[in-house]
């Protein structure tokens, strides 16, 4: 019996360029690609009815229990990366759905983080826009050398950011719930409290996984502590920051500016208030969107599907 595979959220229509999906026809698998985001659980469940295999790109589409229960034919759910907070893995286990992950690039997100920070510090988007409009030099930027960088979350990405900060001559502070002084020192940072990090940093950058205990971890108090000359960078997950507080911080000058690659709802809606706030550099969640990263994501997903078809799944993600 032929099986059906859905590659979803292929926004740029590039999945077929990074893996030979058509070759799965020899294994009796028909592949379909969905480019547009699903607008509701109903539309998602309707579109994926009849598919046994789904390849999801990061956390673009949530798969809570309520959706998984409406997909009785689903047997394999592949996520790019080895963690996906948008998938209820426990529910998948209960329903007999195998969840597999893929390798990912360790450098794509840190490089974009630093690009956004530099662009914000030197007002590059605004200066480019004014230059194209015929104006010459409209703002005065800030240098990073000699400033203090606060890294919230010192995992794989946070450690790279700490190293970038040191290379630019910055003092590096770090905080997360379980961070030790030894781990911070090993990354070239000094462990401080969350309050002290925001009070003493010129730049605060977020590198935490989204979870119930990290959601809204940056709110009005932290933004006010960062101060009118402080910069906030978030390339992790939008809900780490209280969105209403961030909008007010930018409009009322609690902070100097923010560089954001992630938002509370993605894709961001045209009327979202952050699109009209001043002193921002915004990008559409490009942290992992590189050729090198996609080769690992889609190539790994292809390997997952082949291994599952052969009866020997690899990189299986479980709830325990």
PDB file of C-alpha atoms in Angstrom:
ATOM      1  CA  UNK A   1       0.000   0.000   0.000  1.00  0.00           C
ATOM      2  CA  UNK A   2       1.316   3.417  -0.949  1.00  0.00           C
ATOM      3  CA  UNK A   3       2.152   5.768   1.920  1.00  0.00           C
ATOM      4  CA  UNK A   4       1.830   9.533   1.809  1.00  0.00           C
ATOM      5  CA  UNK A   5       4.405  11.995   3.130  1.00  0.00           C
ATOM      6  CA  UNK A   6       3.725  15.683   3.795  1.00  0.00           C
ATOM      7  CA  UNK A   7       6.521  18.254   3.990  1.00  0.00           C
ATOM      8  CA  UNK A   8       4.885  21.212   5.701  1.00  0.00           C
ATOM      9  CA  UNK A   9       5.795  24.873   6.138  1.00  0.00           C
ATOM     10  CA  UNK A  10       8.273  24.908   3.267  1.00  0.00           C
ATOM     11  CA  UNK A  11       7.865  28.689   3.062  1.00  0.00           C
ATOM     12  CA  UNK A  12      10.587  29.187   0.452  1.00  0.00           C
ATOM     13  CA  UNK A  13       9.758  26.095  -1.636  1.00  0.00           C
ATOM     14  CA  UNK A  14      13.268  24.705  -1.168  1.00  0.00           C
ATOM     15  CA  UNK A  15      12.793  21.288   0.450  1.00  0.00           C
ATOM     16  CA  UNK A  16      13.282  19.427  -2.838  1.00  0.00           C
ATOM     17  CA  UNK A  17      16.605  21.192  -3.329  1.00  0.00           C
ATOM     18  CA  UNK A  18      18.110  19.783  -0.140  1.00  0.00           C
ATOM     19  CA  UNK A  19      17.087  16.099  -0.311  1.00  0.00           C
ATOM     20  CA  UNK A  20      16.058  13.642  -3.005  1.00  0.00           C
ATOM     21  CA  UNK A  21      12.456  13.205  -1.878  1.00  0.00           C
ATOM     22  CA  UNK A  22      11.355  11.954  -5.288  1.00  0.00           C
ATOM     23  CA  UNK A  23      13.488   8.845  -4.777  1.00  0.00           C
ATOM     24  CA  UNK A  24      11.051   7.724  -2.069  1.00  0.00           C
ATOM     25  CA  UNK A  25       8.642   6.790  -4.842  1.00  0.00           C
ATOM     26  CA  UNK A  26      10.689   3.600  -5.226  1.00  0.00           C
ATOM     27  CA  UNK A  27       9.679   2.759  -1.643  1.00  0.00           C
ATOM     28  CA  UNK A  28       6.025   3.414  -2.366  1.00  0.00           C
ATOM     29  CA  UNK A  29       5.906   6.888  -0.798  1.00  0.00           C
ATOM     30  CA  UNK A  30       4.147   9.815  -2.476  1.00  0.00           C
ATOM     31  CA  UNK A  31       5.381  13.229  -1.331  1.00  0.00           C
ATOM     32  CA  UNK A  32       3.370  16.454  -1.085  1.00  0.00           C
ATOM     33  CA  UNK A  33       4.669  19.889  -0.071  1.00  0.00           C
ATOM     34  CA  UNK A  34       2.694  22.528   1.829  1.00  0.00           C
ATOM     35  CA  UNK A  35       4.178  26.021   1.605  1.00  0.00           C
ATOM     36  CA  UNK A  36       1.623  28.145   3.429  1.00  0.00           C
ATOM     37  CA  UNK A  37       1.176  28.150   7.217  1.00  0.00           C
ATOM     38  CA  UNK A  38      -1.979  26.538   8.555  1.00  0.00           C
ATOM     39  CA  UNK A  39      -4.443  29.018  10.009  1.00  0.00           C
ATOM     40  CA  UNK A  40      -6.164  26.715  12.499  1.00  0.00           C
ATOM     41  CA  UNK A  41      -6.172  23.229  13.977  1.00  0.00           C
ATOM     42  CA  UNK A  42      -9.123  22.403  11.723  1.00  0.00           C
ATOM     43  CA  UNK A  43      -7.247  23.385   8.573  1.00  0.00           C
ATOM     44  CA  UNK A  44      -4.168  21.455   9.724  1.00  0.00           C
ATOM     45  CA  UNK A  45      -6.108  18.292  10.562  1.00  0.00           C
ATOM     46  CA  UNK A  46      -8.026  18.495   7.290  1.00  0.00           C
ATOM     47  CA  UNK A  47      -4.911  19.021   5.159  1.00  0.00           C
ATOM     48  CA  UNK A  48      -2.959  16.183   6.767  1.00  0.00           C
ATOM     49  CA  UNK A  49      -5.755  13.617   6.883  1.00  0.00           C
ATOM     50  CA  UNK A  50      -4.589  10.541   5.022  1.00  0.00           C
ATOM     51  CA  UNK A  51      -0.850  11.178   5.510  1.00  0.00           C
ATOM     52  CA  UNK A  52       1.219   8.596   7.343  1.00  0.00           C
ATOM     53  CA  UNK A  53       4.432  10.689   7.477  1.00  0.00           C
ATOM     54  CA  UNK A  54       4.859  14.398   8.224  1.00  0.00           C
ATOM     55  CA  UNK A  55       8.083  16.421   8.103  1.00  0.00           C
ATOM     56  CA  UNK A  56       7.784  19.627  10.142  1.00  0.00           C
ATOM     57  CA  UNK A  57      10.155  22.598  10.000  1.00  0.00           C
ATOM     58  CA  UNK A  58      11.139  23.599  13.544  1.00  0.00           C
ATOM     59  CA  UNK A  59       8.170  24.981  15.535  1.00  0.00           C
ATOM     60  CA  UNK A  60       6.328  26.611  12.658  1.00  0.00           C
ATOM     61  CA  UNK A  61       3.270  24.360  13.175  1.00  0.00           C
ATOM     62  CA  UNK A  62       2.139  23.172  16.632  1.00  0.00           C
ATOM     63  CA  UNK A  63       1.186  19.526  17.112  1.00  0.00           C
ATOM     64  CA  UNK A  64      -0.637  19.386  20.446  1.00  0.00           C
ATOM     65  CA  UNK A  65      -2.549  16.310  21.549  1.00  0.00           C
ATOM     66  CA  UNK A  66      -5.770  17.800  20.150  1.00  0.00           C
ATOM     67  CA  UNK A  67      -4.266  17.752  16.641  1.00  0.00           C
ATOM     68  CA  UNK A  68      -2.486  14.417  16.903  1.00  0.00           C
ATOM     69  CA  UNK A  69      -5.700  12.712  17.989  1.00  0.00           C
ATOM     70  CA  UNK A  70      -7.326  13.910  14.765  1.00  0.00           C
ATOM     71  CA  UNK A  71      -4.630  12.271  12.626  1.00  0.00           C
ATOM     72  CA  UNK A  72      -5.242   8.547  13.162  1.00  0.00           C
ATOM     73  CA  UNK A  73      -3.214   7.604  10.093  1.00  0.00           C
ATOM     74  CA  UNK A  74      -0.084   9.451  11.223  1.00  0.00           C
ATOM     75  CA  UNK A  75       2.763   7.064  12.054  1.00  0.00           C
ATOM     76  CA  UNK A  76       5.946   9.157  11.742  1.00  0.00           C
ATOM     77  CA  UNK A  77       6.422  12.822  12.672  1.00  0.00           C
ATOM     78  CA  UNK A  78       9.839  14.270  11.877  1.00  0.00           C
ATOM     79  CA  UNK A  79      10.970  17.586  13.307  1.00  0.00           C
ATOM     80  CA  UNK A  80      14.047  19.415  12.158  1.00  0.00           C
ATOM     81  CA  UNK A  81      16.386  19.696  15.129  1.00  0.00           C
ATOM     82  CA  UNK A  82      16.382  17.443  18.156  1.00  0.00           C
ATOM     83  CA  UNK A  83      13.883  19.403  20.262  1.00  0.00           C
ATOM     84  CA  UNK A  84      10.521  20.904  19.373  1.00  0.00           C
ATOM     85  CA  UNK A  85       8.371  22.526  22.047  1.00  0.00           C
ATOM     86  CA  UNK A  86       5.446  22.672  19.584  1.00  0.00           C
ATOM     87  CA  UNK A  87       5.099  18.876  19.492  1.00  0.00           C
ATOM     88  CA  UNK A  88       3.380  17.056  22.341  1.00  0.00           C
ATOM     89  CA  UNK A  89       5.800  14.142  22.364  1.00  0.00           C
ATOM     90  CA  UNK A  90       4.023  12.434  25.263  1.00  0.00           C
ATOM     91  CA  UNK A  91       0.783  12.434  23.276  1.00  0.00           C
ATOM     92  CA  UNK A  92       2.624  11.084  20.246  1.00  0.00           C
ATOM     93  CA  UNK A  93       4.004   8.251  22.400  1.00  0.00           C
ATOM     94  CA  UNK A  94       0.496   7.477  23.658  1.00  0.00           C
ATOM     95  CA  UNK A  95      -0.874   7.403  20.115  1.00  0.00           C
ATOM     96  CA  UNK A  96       1.881   5.227  18.679  1.00  0.00           C
ATOM     97  CA  UNK A  97       3.421   8.004  16.575  1.00  0.00           C
ATOM     98  CA  UNK A  98       7.194   7.865  16.218  1.00  0.00           C
ATOM     99  CA  UNK A  99       8.854  11.277  16.535  1.00  0.00           C
ATOM    100  CA  UNK A 100      12.343  11.713  15.074  1.00  0.00           C
ATOM    101  CA  UNK A 101      14.737  14.659  14.914  1.00  0.00           C
ATOM    102  CA  UNK A 102      17.650  15.772  12.787  1.00  0.00           C
ATOM    103  CA  UNK A 103      21.088  17.344  13.133  1.00  0.00           C
ATOM    104  CA  UNK A 104      21.312  21.119  12.937  1.00  0.00           C
ATOM    105  CA  UNK A 105      23.844  23.877  12.418  1.00  0.00           C
ATOM    106  CA  UNK A 106      25.559  25.134  15.599  1.00  0.00           C
ATOM    107  CA  UNK A 107      26.633  28.355  13.902  1.00  0.00           C
ATOM    108  CA  UNK A 108      23.638  29.696  11.960  1.00  0.00           C
ATOM    109  CA  UNK A 109      21.735  31.225  14.886  1.00  0.00           C
ATOM    110  CA  UNK A 110      24.782  32.727  16.658  1.00  0.00           C
ATOM    111  CA  UNK A 111      25.972  34.370  13.444  1.00  0.00           C
ATOM    112  CA  UNK A 112      22.562  35.930  12.828  1.00  0.00           C
ATOM    113  CA  UNK A 113      22.405  37.086  16.446  1.00  0.00           C
ATOM    114  CA  UNK A 114      25.637  38.985  16.052  1.00  0.00           C
ATOM    115  CA  UNK A 115      24.620  40.396  12.685  1.00  0.00           C
ATOM    116  CA  UNK A 116      21.421  41.789  14.206  1.00  0.00           C
ATOM    117  CA  UNK A 117      23.307  43.211  17.174  1.00  0.00           C
ATOM    118  CA  UNK A 118      25.806  45.007  14.940  1.00  0.00           C
ATOM    119  CA  UNK A 119      23.015  46.320  12.731  1.00  0.00           C
ATOM    120  CA  UNK A 120      21.171  47.661  15.774  1.00  0.00           C
ATOM    121  CA  UNK A 121      24.242  49.186  17.403  1.00  0.00           C
ATOM    122  CA  UNK A 122      25.154  51.092  14.228  1.00  0.00           C
ATOM    123  CA  UNK A 123      21.594  51.852  13.056  1.00  0.00           C
ATOM    124  CA  UNK A 124      22.293  50.154   9.719  1.00  0.00           C
ATOM    125  CA  UNK A 125      18.703  49.569   8.468  1.00  0.00           C
ATOM    126  CA  UNK A 126      17.693  53.163   9.125  1.00  0.00           C
ATOM    127  CA  UNK A 127      20.920  54.505   7.619  1.00  0.00           C
ATOM    128  CA  UNK A 128      20.548  52.364   4.491  1.00  0.00           C
ATOM    129  CA  UNK A 129      16.956  53.514   4.072  1.00  0.00           C
ATOM    130  CA  UNK A 130      17.916  57.173   4.453  1.00  0.00           C
ATOM    131  CA  UNK A 131      20.873  56.764   2.088  1.00  0.00           C
ATOM    132  CA  UNK A 132      18.634  55.338  -0.620  1.00  0.00           C
ATOM    133  CA  UNK A 133      16.277  58.268  -0.021  1.00  0.00           C
ATOM    134  CA  UNK A 134      19.107  60.728  -0.633  1.00  0.00           C
ATOM    135  CA  UNK A 135      20.114  61.556   2.949  1.00  0.00           C
ATOM    136  CA  UNK A 136      23.661  61.258   4.327  1.00  0.00           C
ATOM    137  CA  UNK A 137      24.419  60.233   7.947  1.00  0.00           C
ATOM    138  CA  UNK A 138      21.353  60.668  10.123  1.00  0.00           C
ATOM    139  CA  UNK A 139      22.332  58.960  13.386  1.00  0.00           C
ATOM    140  CA  UNK A 140      25.218  58.261  15.752  1.00  0.00           C
ATOM    141  CA  UNK A 141      25.869  54.618  16.546  1.00  0.00           C
ATOM    142  CA  UNK A 142      27.549  52.882  19.459  1.00  0.00           C
ATOM    143  CA  UNK A 143      30.661  50.710  19.643  1.00  0.00           C
ATOM    144  CA  UNK A 144      30.622  47.310  21.329  1.00  0.00           C
ATOM    145  CA  UNK A 145      34.229  47.299  22.501  1.00  0.00           C
ATOM    146  CA  UNK A 146      34.408  48.117  26.180  1.00  0.00           C
ATOM    147  CA  UNK A 147      30.700  47.481  26.717  1.00  0.00           C
ATOM    148  CA  UNK A 148      29.093  44.738  28.805  1.00  0.00           C
ATOM    149  CA  UNK A 149      27.255  41.842  27.182  1.00  0.00           C
ATOM    150  CA  UNK A 150      24.659  39.958  29.204  1.00  0.00           C
ATOM    151  CA  UNK A 151      23.959  36.439  27.951  1.00  0.00           C
ATOM    152  CA  UNK A 152      20.718  34.921  29.220  1.00  0.00           C
ATOM    153  CA  UNK A 153      21.150  31.177  28.698  1.00  0.00           C
ATOM    154  CA  UNK A 154      24.669  29.827  28.320  1.00  0.00           C
ATOM    155  CA  UNK A 155      24.015  26.701  26.270  1.00  0.00           C
ATOM    156  CA  UNK A 156      25.516  25.843  22.901  1.00  0.00           C
ATOM    157  CA  UNK A 157      24.393  29.084  21.281  1.00  0.00           C
ATOM    158  CA  UNK A 158      24.957  31.255  24.341  1.00  0.00           C
ATOM    159  CA  UNK A 159      28.544  30.044  24.653  1.00  0.00           C
ATOM    160  CA  UNK A 160      29.265  31.053  21.066  1.00  0.00           C
ATOM    161  CA  UNK A 161      27.743  34.467  21.701  1.00  0.00           C
ATOM    162  CA  UNK A 162      29.919  34.853  24.793  1.00  0.00           C
ATOM    163  CA  UNK A 163      32.970  34.093  22.636  1.00  0.00           C
ATOM    164  CA  UNK A 164      31.866  36.661  20.045  1.00  0.00           C
ATOM    165  CA  UNK A 165      31.517  39.233  22.813  1.00  0.00           C
ATOM    166  CA  UNK A 166      35.028  38.541  24.051  1.00  0.00           C
ATOM    167  CA  UNK A 167      36.382  38.836  20.506  1.00  0.00           C
ATOM    168  CA  UNK A 168      34.784  42.285  20.291  1.00  0.00           C
ATOM    169  CA  UNK A 169      36.357  43.373  23.566  1.00  0.00           C
ATOM    170  CA  UNK A 170      33.240  43.112  25.705  1.00  0.00           C
ATOM    171  CA  UNK A 171      32.917  42.011  29.315  1.00  0.00           C
ATOM    172  CA  UNK A 172      30.507  39.055  29.423  1.00  0.00           C
ATOM    173  CA  UNK A 173      27.943  38.389  32.153  1.00  0.00           C
ATOM    174  CA  UNK A 174      25.697  35.334  32.162  1.00  0.00           C
ATOM    175  CA  UNK A 175      22.600  34.059  33.912  1.00  0.00           C
ATOM    176  CA  UNK A 176      20.166  31.170  33.684  1.00  0.00           C
ATOM    177  CA  UNK A 177      18.233  29.206  36.288  1.00  0.00           C
ATOM    178  CA  UNK A 178      20.759  26.376  36.637  1.00  0.00           C
ATOM    179  CA  UNK A 179      23.985  28.101  35.635  1.00  0.00           C
ATOM    180  CA  UNK A 180      27.009  27.507  37.846  1.00  0.00           C
ATOM    181  CA  UNK A 181      29.989  29.791  38.346  1.00  0.00           C
ATOM    182  CA  UNK A 182      32.264  27.104  36.912  1.00  0.00           C
ATOM    183  CA  UNK A 183      30.228  26.734  33.720  1.00  0.00           C
ATOM    184  CA  UNK A 184      30.110  30.497  33.246  1.00  0.00           C
ATOM    185  CA  UNK A 185      33.839  30.864  33.821  1.00  0.00           C
ATOM    186  CA  UNK A 186      34.551  28.067  31.355  1.00  0.00           C
ATOM    187  CA  UNK A 187      32.713  30.117  28.718  1.00  0.00           C
ATOM    188  CA  UNK A 188      34.606  33.280  29.598  1.00  0.00           C
ATOM    189  CA  UNK A 189      31.669  34.829  31.424  1.00  0.00           C
ATOM    190  CA  UNK A 190      30.875  35.869  34.979  1.00  0.00           C
ATOM    191  CA  UNK A 191      27.773  34.408  36.604  1.00  0.00           C
ATOM    192  CA  UNK A 192      25.445  37.028  38.073  1.00  0.00           C
ATOM    193  CA  UNK A 193      21.801  37.221  39.117  1.00  0.00           C
ATOM    194  CA  UNK A 194      19.188  38.005  36.485  1.00  0.00           C
ATOM    195  CA  UNK A 195      18.611  41.389  38.112  1.00  0.00           C
ATOM    196  CA  UNK A 196      22.306  42.265  38.040  1.00  0.00           C
ATOM    197  CA  UNK A 197      22.643  41.110  34.443  1.00  0.00           C
ATOM    198  CA  UNK A 198      19.981  43.489  33.204  1.00  0.00           C
ATOM    199  CA  UNK A 199      21.120  46.302  35.480  1.00  0.00           C
ATOM    200  CA  UNK A 200      24.771  46.121  34.421  1.00  0.00           C
ATOM    201  CA  UNK A 201      24.595  45.103  30.757  1.00  0.00           C
ATOM    202  CA  UNK A 202      24.720  47.411  27.775  1.00  0.00           C
ATOM    203  CA  UNK A 203      23.387  44.561  25.635  1.00  0.00           C
ATOM    204  CA  UNK A 204      21.205  41.676  26.835  1.00  0.00           C
ATOM    205  CA  UNK A 205      20.783  38.722  24.475  1.00  0.00           C
ATOM    206  CA  UNK A 206      18.444  35.781  25.028  1.00  0.00           C
ATOM    207  CA  UNK A 207      19.365  32.146  24.358  1.00  0.00           C
ATOM    208  CA  UNK A 208      16.930  30.026  26.368  1.00  0.00           C
ATOM    209  CA  UNK A 209      14.614  27.263  25.287  1.00  0.00           C
ATOM    210  CA  UNK A 210      10.960  28.170  25.582  1.00  0.00           C
ATOM    211  CA  UNK A 211       9.253  26.323  28.428  1.00  0.00           C
ATOM    212  CA  UNK A 212       6.619  27.108  31.061  1.00  0.00           C
ATOM    213  CA  UNK A 213       9.305  28.427  33.414  1.00  0.00           C
ATOM    214  CA  UNK A 214      11.047  30.587  30.779  1.00  0.00           C
ATOM    215  CA  UNK A 215       7.959  32.107  29.140  1.00  0.00           C
ATOM    216  CA  UNK A 216       7.816  35.834  29.941  1.00  0.00           C
ATOM    217  CA  UNK A 217      11.162  35.688  31.705  1.00  0.00           C
ATOM    218  CA  UNK A 218      11.867  39.220  30.477  1.00  0.00           C
ATOM    219  CA  UNK A 219       9.210  41.734  31.427  1.00  0.00           C
ATOM    220  CA  UNK A 220       8.857  45.343  32.493  1.00  0.00           C
ATOM    221  CA  UNK A 221      11.236  45.017  35.447  1.00  0.00           C
ATOM    222  CA  UNK A 222      14.077  43.594  33.354  1.00  0.00           C
ATOM    223  CA  UNK A 223      13.569  46.100  30.542  1.00  0.00           C
ATOM    224  CA  UNK A 224      13.588  49.049  32.925  1.00  0.00           C
ATOM    225  CA  UNK A 225      16.768  47.708  34.530  1.00  0.00           C
ATOM    226  CA  UNK A 226      18.400  47.474  31.091  1.00  0.00           C
ATOM    227  CA  UNK A 227      17.890  51.211  30.837  1.00  0.00           C
ATOM    228  CA  UNK A 228      17.592  53.915  28.181  1.00  0.00           C
ATOM    229  CA  UNK A 229      20.970  53.097  26.603  1.00  0.00           C
ATOM    230  CA  UNK A 230      20.479  49.330  26.683  1.00  0.00           C
ATOM    231  CA  UNK A 231      19.920  47.012  23.735  1.00  0.00           C
ATOM    232  CA  UNK A 232      17.870  43.799  23.769  1.00  0.00           C
ATOM    233  CA  UNK A 233      18.491  40.978  21.287  1.00  0.00           C
ATOM    234  CA  UNK A 234      16.147  37.999  20.977  1.00  0.00           C
ATOM    235  CA  UNK A 235      16.818  35.277  18.430  1.00  0.00           C
ATOM    236  CA  UNK A 236      15.457  32.420  20.590  1.00  0.00           C
ATOM    237  CA  UNK A 237      11.671  32.529  21.004  1.00  0.00           C
ATOM    238  CA  UNK A 238       9.294  35.480  21.053  1.00  0.00           C
ATOM    239  CA  UNK A 239       7.334  34.491  24.179  1.00  0.00           C
ATOM    240  CA  UNK A 240      10.485  34.716  26.316  1.00  0.00           C
ATOM    241  CA  UNK A 241       9.707  38.440  26.373  1.00  0.00           C
ATOM    242  CA  UNK A 242       6.420  39.961  27.452  1.00  0.00           C
ATOM    243  CA  UNK A 243       5.371  41.560  24.174  1.00  0.00           C
ATOM    244  CA  UNK A 244       3.265  44.395  25.620  1.00  0.00           C
ATOM    245  CA  UNK A 245       6.106  45.399  27.929  1.00  0.00           C
ATOM    246  CA  UNK A 246       8.588  45.351  25.044  1.00  0.00           C
ATOM    247  CA  UNK A 247       6.385  47.546  22.872  1.00  0.00           C
ATOM    248  CA  UNK A 248       6.039  50.071  25.698  1.00  0.00           C
ATOM    249  CA  UNK A 249       9.774  49.915  26.394  1.00  0.00           C
ATOM    250  CA  UNK A 250      10.547  50.847  22.799  1.00  0.00           C
ATOM    251  CA  UNK A 251       7.883  53.519  22.457  1.00  0.00           C
ATOM    252  CA  UNK A 252       8.539  55.153  25.830  1.00  0.00           C
ATOM    253  CA  UNK A 253      12.333  54.888  25.738  1.00  0.00           C
ATOM    254  CA  UNK A 254      12.922  52.475  28.604  1.00  0.00           C
ATOM    255  CA  UNK A 255      15.575  50.920  26.343  1.00  0.00           C
ATOM    256  CA  UNK A 256      17.542  52.211  23.382  1.00  0.00           C
ATOM    257  CA  UNK A 257      16.459  49.513  20.953  1.00  0.00           C
ATOM    258  CA  UNK A 258      15.761  45.866  20.203  1.00  0.00           C
ATOM    259  CA  UNK A 259      16.885  43.398  17.549  1.00  0.00           C
ATOM    260  CA  UNK A 260      14.346  40.618  17.074  1.00  0.00           C
ATOM    261  CA  UNK A 261      14.271  37.506  14.926  1.00  0.00           C
ATOM    262  CA  UNK A 262      11.364  35.885  16.774  1.00  0.00           C
ATOM    263  CA  UNK A 263       7.848  36.921  17.729  1.00  0.00           C
ATOM    264  CA  UNK A 264       4.951  35.745  19.874  1.00  0.00           C
ATOM    265  CA  UNK A 265       2.965  34.701  16.781  1.00  0.00           C
ATOM    266  CA  UNK A 266       4.715  33.586  13.592  1.00  0.00           C
ATOM    267  CA  UNK A 267       4.547  34.478  10.815  1.00  0.00           C
ATOM    268  CA  UNK A 268       4.043  37.919  12.315  1.00  0.00           C
ATOM    269  CA  UNK A 269       0.733  39.541  11.404  1.00  0.00           C
ATOM    270  CA  UNK A 270       0.685  42.822   9.415  1.00  0.00           C
ATOM    271  CA  UNK A 271      -0.927  44.733  12.281  1.00  0.00           C
ATOM    272  CA  UNK A 272       1.508  43.508  14.942  1.00  0.00           C
ATOM    273  CA  UNK A 273       2.588  46.497  17.076  1.00  0.00           C
ATOM    274  CA  UNK A 274       6.282  45.626  16.878  1.00  0.00           C
ATOM    275  CA  UNK A 275       6.227  46.396  13.158  1.00  0.00           C
ATOM    276  CA  UNK A 276       5.570  50.047  13.939  1.00  0.00           C
ATOM    277  CA  UNK A 277       7.710  50.494  17.032  1.00  0.00           C
ATOM    278  CA  UNK A 278      10.807  52.693  16.785  1.00  0.00           C
ATOM    279  CA  UNK A 279      14.437  51.667  17.281  1.00  0.00           C
ATOM    280  CA  UNK A 280      14.086  48.084  16.112  1.00  0.00           C
ATOM    281  CA  UNK A 281      15.871  45.751  13.733  1.00  0.00           C
ATOM    282  CA  UNK A 282      13.526  42.943  12.730  1.00  0.00           C
ATOM    283  CA  UNK A 283      14.020  39.753  10.728  1.00  0.00           C
ATOM    284  CA  UNK A 284      11.550  36.926   9.930  1.00  0.00           C
ATOM    285  CA  UNK A 285      13.012  34.119  12.081  1.00  0.00           C
ATOM    286  CA  UNK A 286      16.080  33.633   9.911  1.00  0.00           C
ATOM    287  CA  UNK A 287      18.263  32.176  12.661  1.00  0.00           C
ATOM    288  CA  UNK A 288      18.332  28.688  11.131  1.00  0.00           C
ATOM    289  CA  UNK A 289      17.585  29.661   7.525  1.00  0.00           C
ATOM    290  CA  UNK A 290      20.897  28.980   5.793  1.00  0.00           C
ATOM    291  CA  UNK A 291      21.936  26.581   3.062  1.00  0.00           C
ATOM    292  CA  UNK A 292      24.170  24.709   5.479  1.00  0.00           C
ATOM    293  CA  UNK A 293      21.425  24.390   8.088  1.00  0.00           C
ATOM    294  CA  UNK A 294      18.810  23.281   5.578  1.00  0.00           C
ATOM    295  CA  UNK A 295      21.136  20.589   4.225  1.00  0.00           C
ATOM    296  CA  UNK A 296      21.310  19.145   7.725  1.00  0.00           C
ATOM    297  CA  UNK A 297      17.595  19.622   8.425  1.00  0.00           C
ATOM    298  CA  UNK A 298      16.111  18.252   5.222  1.00  0.00           C
ATOM    299  CA  UNK A 299      18.921  15.783   4.678  1.00  0.00           C
ATOM    300  CA  UNK A 300      18.445  14.467   8.202  1.00  0.00           C
ATOM    301  CA  UNK A 301      14.671  14.313   7.775  1.00  0.00           C
ATOM    302  CA  UNK A 302      15.140  12.274   4.596  1.00  0.00           C
ATOM    303  CA  UNK A 303      17.410   9.879   6.507  1.00  0.00           C
ATOM    304  CA  UNK A 304      14.782   9.596   9.260  1.00  0.00           C
ATOM    305  CA  UNK A 305      12.082   8.659   6.778  1.00  0.00           C
ATOM    306  CA  UNK A 306      14.271   6.085   5.026  1.00  0.00           C
ATOM    307  CA  UNK A 307      15.307   4.509   8.333  1.00  0.00           C
ATOM    308  CA  UNK A 308      11.691   4.324   9.535  1.00  0.00           C
ATOM    309  CA  UNK A 309      10.597   2.730   6.267  1.00  0.00           C
ATOM    310  CA  UNK A 310      13.370   0.159   6.788  1.00  0.00           C
ATOM    311  CA  UNK A 311      12.015  -0.611  10.256  1.00  0.00           C
ATOM    312  CA  UNK A 312      14.959   0.903  12.159  1.00  0.00           C
ATOM    313  CA  UNK A 313      14.099   4.499  13.147  1.00  0.00           C
ATOM    314  CA  UNK A 314      16.979   6.807  14.051  1.00  0.00           C
ATOM    315  CA  UNK A 315      17.183   9.898  16.292  1.00  0.00           C
ATOM    316  CA  UNK A 316      13.936   8.989  18.021  1.00  0.00           C
ATOM    317  CA  UNK A 317      12.619  11.615  20.444  1.00  0.00           C
ATOM    318  CA  UNK A 318      10.615  10.377  23.417  1.00  0.00           C
ATOM    319  CA  UNK A 319       8.861  12.095  26.302  1.00  0.00           C
ATOM    320  CA  UNK A 320      11.055  10.450  28.935  1.00  0.00           C
TER     321      UNK A 320
END
